[in-house]
Amino acid sequence: MASHAADSNGDIDIKSRGQQSPLASRRAMNNVGTKRFDGLFPLGYKEALGQWWASIPAAQAEHKVLSFIPYLQQPPTQLITNSAPPSASPSAASLERLHLEQASHVARTSSVEDPYGPRKWHSRLVPLSGKNRALNEFSVERVGEAADQNLVILHGYGAGLGFFYKNFEGLSRARGWQLYALDLLGMGRSSRPPFKLKSTKREEQISEAEDWFIDSLEEWRIQKKIDRFTLLGHSMGGYMAVAYALKYPGRLNKLILASPVGIPEDPYAVNAAMPEPGSSTLANEITQDQDETATATNGSIPESAKTAPRADNNNFLNARTKAEKAAAKDKDSASTDSTTAPPPRKPLGKWFTYLWDANISPFSLVRWSGPLGPRLVSGWTSRRFSHLPPDEAQALHNYSYSLFRLRGSGEYALAYILAPGAFARSPLIRRIHGVGRQYISGIEANDNNPVAGSPSEPQSSSTNAEIKRRENGVPIVLMYGENDWMDVAGGYAAKEKIDQEKRRVLKDASEEERRRDNGDSKVIIIKKAGHHVYLDGWEEFNEVMRDEMEDVRRREERGR
């Protein structure tokens, strides 16, 4: 472990500031007994003031988190300490400038005593076209090996690539793979240009908000000269991964969605002004305790799936049967007397609706609260990271706060994509079956990219100026925690939609076309994990991911 390297590179000594881990503070308060408000926000006022005063830069906070990656000689994040006096209270704009200055250099390091290496670890800011547009990138390169596969990781709403610190080492063990983790534009340590929409129509605003993120990902891909890659997206990153696959077909070998947001369809999110959050909402991300994550039961997951061996657990051979039963149940419910049907959910309070419409994000409240900001953030971090060692939990708390207090940008897209709960305004359940079935042009078909036309639809004439071809399917993996607050039923429904589309496309296909089709789908459950499956159940998550990465290679060999 290289956790000591950060101290030698100018990292602020937390103990010297008299700060206490929010987890330790919380445990102490639980022993003494305090008011409910203090239990919700366990970081003390004095500690919060000290953290706000210290103003740990985002690069430095990320550096500390990455120091927990095994085998590193030193964390790769570029460190430039703040030269401003401690008494200065930096504005959002000055924090942004400092943040960009710190990330303007490329930093790299190697792993030592590495039984799975040698490996090189890179941290860089990749500039994009336009003003103040750049993506923060963390990558792992296996030395002495020709990488012919690429894995790209996208984080969730308001998070950053540092949250995957327990996955980078395990996933980069796969030979022949190059690993990239990106901060979405306007989030993490990526640049934060103003978020503005030109459209006034609802549907166009949704598309424009999605494009704001996925167009920058495509520009990054072109700069890196990556032809095809495997894409892993968590939560909001999963939503954007689907949007990317639909807009830019022919670029993915596999799509892995870890507890993706926005799959289920909810009439209140699509038609009504605002829905009332149910059990599967973003509110749970703030309020759910880690103890609940470890012991709660997701009613959508059958007991047989929780206790079965992983092969059965991952494949869910009875998914189609369950989906059919659920559809029949919905049909029966629709035909029952209205007096027995559950009452419709009521709209949210006007104050919540106003804040959502006005794009007043939780991070805005953190920025406005000044010295109370770290205390507010501790309400989430103390619950989310309570299962981790205190030093790691403290590092993640500092990292979260350092990101939350940066200038608002990509966070403002959320209101255009999601209703106040976790339901999408343009649900993925309506679109996900199109992943891997898009018509594409400008990509030549070959053994590694076997795109073909739909068996049920005529091919364009070869005399046309542009020949349209169709993707040959993309494997889609939907991954949930056993106690995920994101409803796994959405994953089952998505799987059924994807399988239905495959049956339709291959209805009149030849044996060769069926053999080449890659449009598979499956649902995987990570045991004893919540919404952050990659962190709660990181060991099993890494193992499952390596299996999926090996599957990509097997499919390529089969297609040759």
mmCIF file of N, CA, C and O in Angstrom, residues 35 48 91-92 139 193 205 238 247-248 253 259 286 300 308 329 336 349 365 389 393 401 422 427 443 471 474 485 539:
data_model
loop_
_atom_site.group_PDB
_atom_site.id
_atom_site.type_symbol
_atom_site.label_atom_id
_atom_site.label_comp_id
_atom_site.label_asym_id
_atom_site.label_seq_id
_atom_site.Cartn_x
_atom_site.Cartn_y
_atom_site.Cartn_z
ATOM 1 N N LYS A 35 -29.210 15.021 19.982
ATOM 2 C CA LYS A 35 -30.426 15.341 19.276
ATOM 3 C C LYS A 35 -30.422 14.691 17.901
ATOM 4 O O LYS A 35 -29.390 14.354 17.356
ATOM 5 N N ALA A 48 -16.162 21.033 11.207
ATOM 6 C CA ALA A 48 -16.631 21.535 9.916
ATOM 7 C C ALA A 48 -15.962 22.859 9.568
ATOM 8 O O ALA A 48 -15.535 23.084 8.433
ATOM 9 N N SER A 91 -13.569 31.729 -3.509
ATOM 10 C CA SER A 91 -14.884 31.674 -4.135
ATOM 11 C C SER A 91 -14.956 30.457 -5.033
ATOM 12 O O SER A 91 -13.970 29.770 -5.263
ATOM 13 N N ALA A 92 -16.164 30.200 -5.558
ATOM 14 C CA ALA A 92 -16.328 29.073 -6.464
ATOM 15 C C ALA A 92 -15.460 29.243 -7.700
ATOM 16 O O ALA A 92 -14.882 28.293 -8.212
ATOM 17 N N SER A 139 -5.950 6.511 -15.783
ATOM 18 C CA SER A 139 -5.774 5.303 -16.592
ATOM 19 C C SER A 139 -4.707 4.407 -16.004
ATOM 20 O O SER A 139 -3.828 4.860 -15.268
ATOM 21 N N PRO A 193 -17.807 23.966 -17.419
ATOM 22 C CA PRO A 193 -18.356 25.076 -18.210
ATOM 23 C C PRO A 193 -19.804 25.329 -17.831
ATOM 24 O O PRO A 193 -20.478 24.459 -17.274
ATOM 25 N N GLN A 205 -35.058 19.294 -24.930
ATOM 26 C CA GLN A 205 -34.234 19.600 -23.762
ATOM 27 C C GLN A 205 -33.612 18.345 -23.179
ATOM 28 O O GLN A 205 -32.450 18.350 -22.762
ATOM 29 N N GLY A 238 -24.564 5.134 -15.849
ATOM 30 C CA GLY A 238 -25.197 4.067 -16.608
ATOM 31 C C GLY A 238 -26.225 4.610 -17.578
ATOM 32 O O GLY A 238 -26.336 4.149 -18.717
ATOM 33 N N LYS A 247 -26.653 6.906 -29.508
ATOM 34 C CA LYS A 247 -26.280 7.998 -30.414
ATOM 35 C C LYS A 247 -25.043 7.665 -31.244
ATOM 36 O O LYS A 247 -24.912 8.118 -32.387
ATOM 37 N N TYR A 248 -24.129 6.886 -30.672
ATOM 38 C CA TYR A 248 -22.884 6.556 -31.357
ATOM 39 C C TYR A 248 -22.758 5.044 -31.499
ATOM 40 O O TYR A 248 -21.952 4.405 -30.810
ATOM 41 N N ASN A 253 -18.050 -2.803 -27.427
ATOM 42 C CA ASN A 253 -17.962 -4.260 -27.388
ATOM 43 C C ASN A 253 -18.934 -4.846 -26.378
ATOM 44 O O ASN A 253 -19.437 -5.950 -26.565
ATOM 45 N N SER A 259 -26.280 -0.625 -11.387
ATOM 46 C CA SER A 259 -27.380 0.077 -10.725
ATOM 47 C C SER A 259 -27.753 1.343 -11.496
ATOM 48 O O SER A 259 -27.712 2.445 -10.960
ATOM 49 N N ILE A 286 -29.307 9.666 0.005
ATOM 50 C CA ILE A 286 -28.890 10.555 1.079
ATOM 51 C C ILE A 286 -29.184 9.957 2.449
ATOM 52 O O ILE A 286 -28.406 10.091 3.389
ATOM 53 N N SER A 300 -37.735 -6.962 -4.586
ATOM 54 C CA SER A 300 -37.826 -7.333 -5.994
ATOM 55 C C SER A 300 -36.937 -8.511 -6.335
ATOM 56 O O SER A 300 -37.033 -9.066 -7.420
ATOM 57 N N ALA A 308 -28.677 -18.727 -4.201
ATOM 58 C CA ALA A 308 -28.183 -19.650 -5.220
ATOM 59 C C ALA A 308 -26.707 -19.419 -5.482
ATOM 60 O O ALA A 308 -26.158 -18.367 -5.169
ATOM 61 N N LYS A 329 -49.657 -9.951 -13.706
ATOM 62 C CA LYS A 329 -50.144 -9.334 -12.478
ATOM 63 C C LYS A 329 -50.605 -7.906 -12.729
ATOM 64 O O LYS A 329 -51.632 -7.455 -12.230
ATOM 65 N N THR A 336 -59.097 -4.932 -12.015
ATOM 66 C CA THR A 336 -59.772 -4.994 -10.735
ATOM 67 C C THR A 336 -60.566 -3.731 -10.492
ATOM 68 O O THR A 336 -60.386 -2.714 -11.159
ATOM 69 N N GLY A 349 -44.447 18.495 -2.489
ATOM 70 C CA GLY A 349 -44.716 19.826 -1.988
ATOM 71 C C GLY A 349 -44.190 20.895 -2.920
ATOM 72 O O GLY A 349 -43.245 20.678 -3.671
ATOM 73 N N LEU A 365 -26.619 23.915 -2.105
ATOM 74 C CA LEU A 365 -26.805 24.132 -0.669
ATOM 75 C C LEU A 365 -25.485 24.011 0.081
ATOM 76 O O LEU A 365 -25.218 24.768 1.018
ATOM 77 N N PRO A 389 -12.751 1.377 6.618
ATOM 78 C CA PRO A 389 -11.833 1.813 7.681
ATOM 79 C C PRO A 389 -11.904 3.325 7.851
ATOM 80 O O PRO A 389 -12.130 4.054 6.870
ATOM 81 N N ALA A 393 -12.658 6.233 5.013
ATOM 82 C CA ALA A 393 -13.918 6.979 5.091
ATOM 83 C C ALA A 393 -13.655 8.476 5.176
ATOM 84 O O ALA A 393 -14.351 9.287 4.550
ATOM 85 N N TYR A 401 -16.500 16.395 -0.320
ATOM 86 C CA TYR A 401 -16.713 17.815 -0.043
ATOM 87 C C TYR A 401 -15.931 18.686 -1.008
ATOM 88 O O TYR A 401 -16.424 19.724 -1.480
ATOM 89 N N ALA A 422 -36.126 8.899 -8.879
ATOM 90 C CA ALA A 422 -35.127 8.320 -9.769
ATOM 91 C C ALA A 422 -35.735 7.926 -11.100
ATOM 92 O O ALA A 422 -35.155 7.153 -11.842
ATOM 93 N N PRO A 427 -37.741 7.492 -20.211
ATOM 94 C CA PRO A 427 -37.287 6.235 -19.587
ATOM 95 C C PRO A 427 -36.473 5.370 -20.545
ATOM 96 O O PRO A 427 -36.785 5.237 -21.728
ATOM 97 N N ILE A 443 -18.402 2.567 -40.999
ATOM 98 C CA ILE A 443 -17.597 1.568 -40.294
ATOM 99 C C ILE A 443 -17.615 0.299 -41.121
ATOM 100 O O ILE A 443 -18.670 -0.284 -41.351
ATOM 101 N N GLU A 471 -25.752 -2.850 -36.544
ATOM 102 C CA GLU A 471 -24.954 -3.514 -35.520
ATOM 103 C C GLU A 471 -25.432 -4.941 -35.311
ATOM 104 O O GLU A 471 -26.608 -5.253 -35.506
ATOM 105 N N VAL A 474 -25.088 -5.911 -29.045
ATOM 106 C CA VAL A 474 -24.087 -5.593 -28.026
ATOM 107 C C VAL A 474 -24.497 -6.284 -26.729
ATOM 108 O O VAL A 474 -25.644 -6.123 -26.289
ATOM 109 N N TRP A 485 -31.229 0.262 -3.390
ATOM 110 C CA TRP A 485 -32.472 1.027 -3.374
ATOM 111 C C TRP A 485 -32.994 1.268 -4.790
ATOM 112 O O TRP A 485 -34.164 1.607 -4.985
ATOM 113 N N GLU A 539 -15.059 -6.792 -3.900
ATOM 114 C CA GLU A 539 -14.329 -8.011 -4.260
ATOM 115 C C GLU A 539 -15.119 -8.840 -5.273
ATOM 116 O O GLU A 539 -14.582 -9.281 -6.291
#
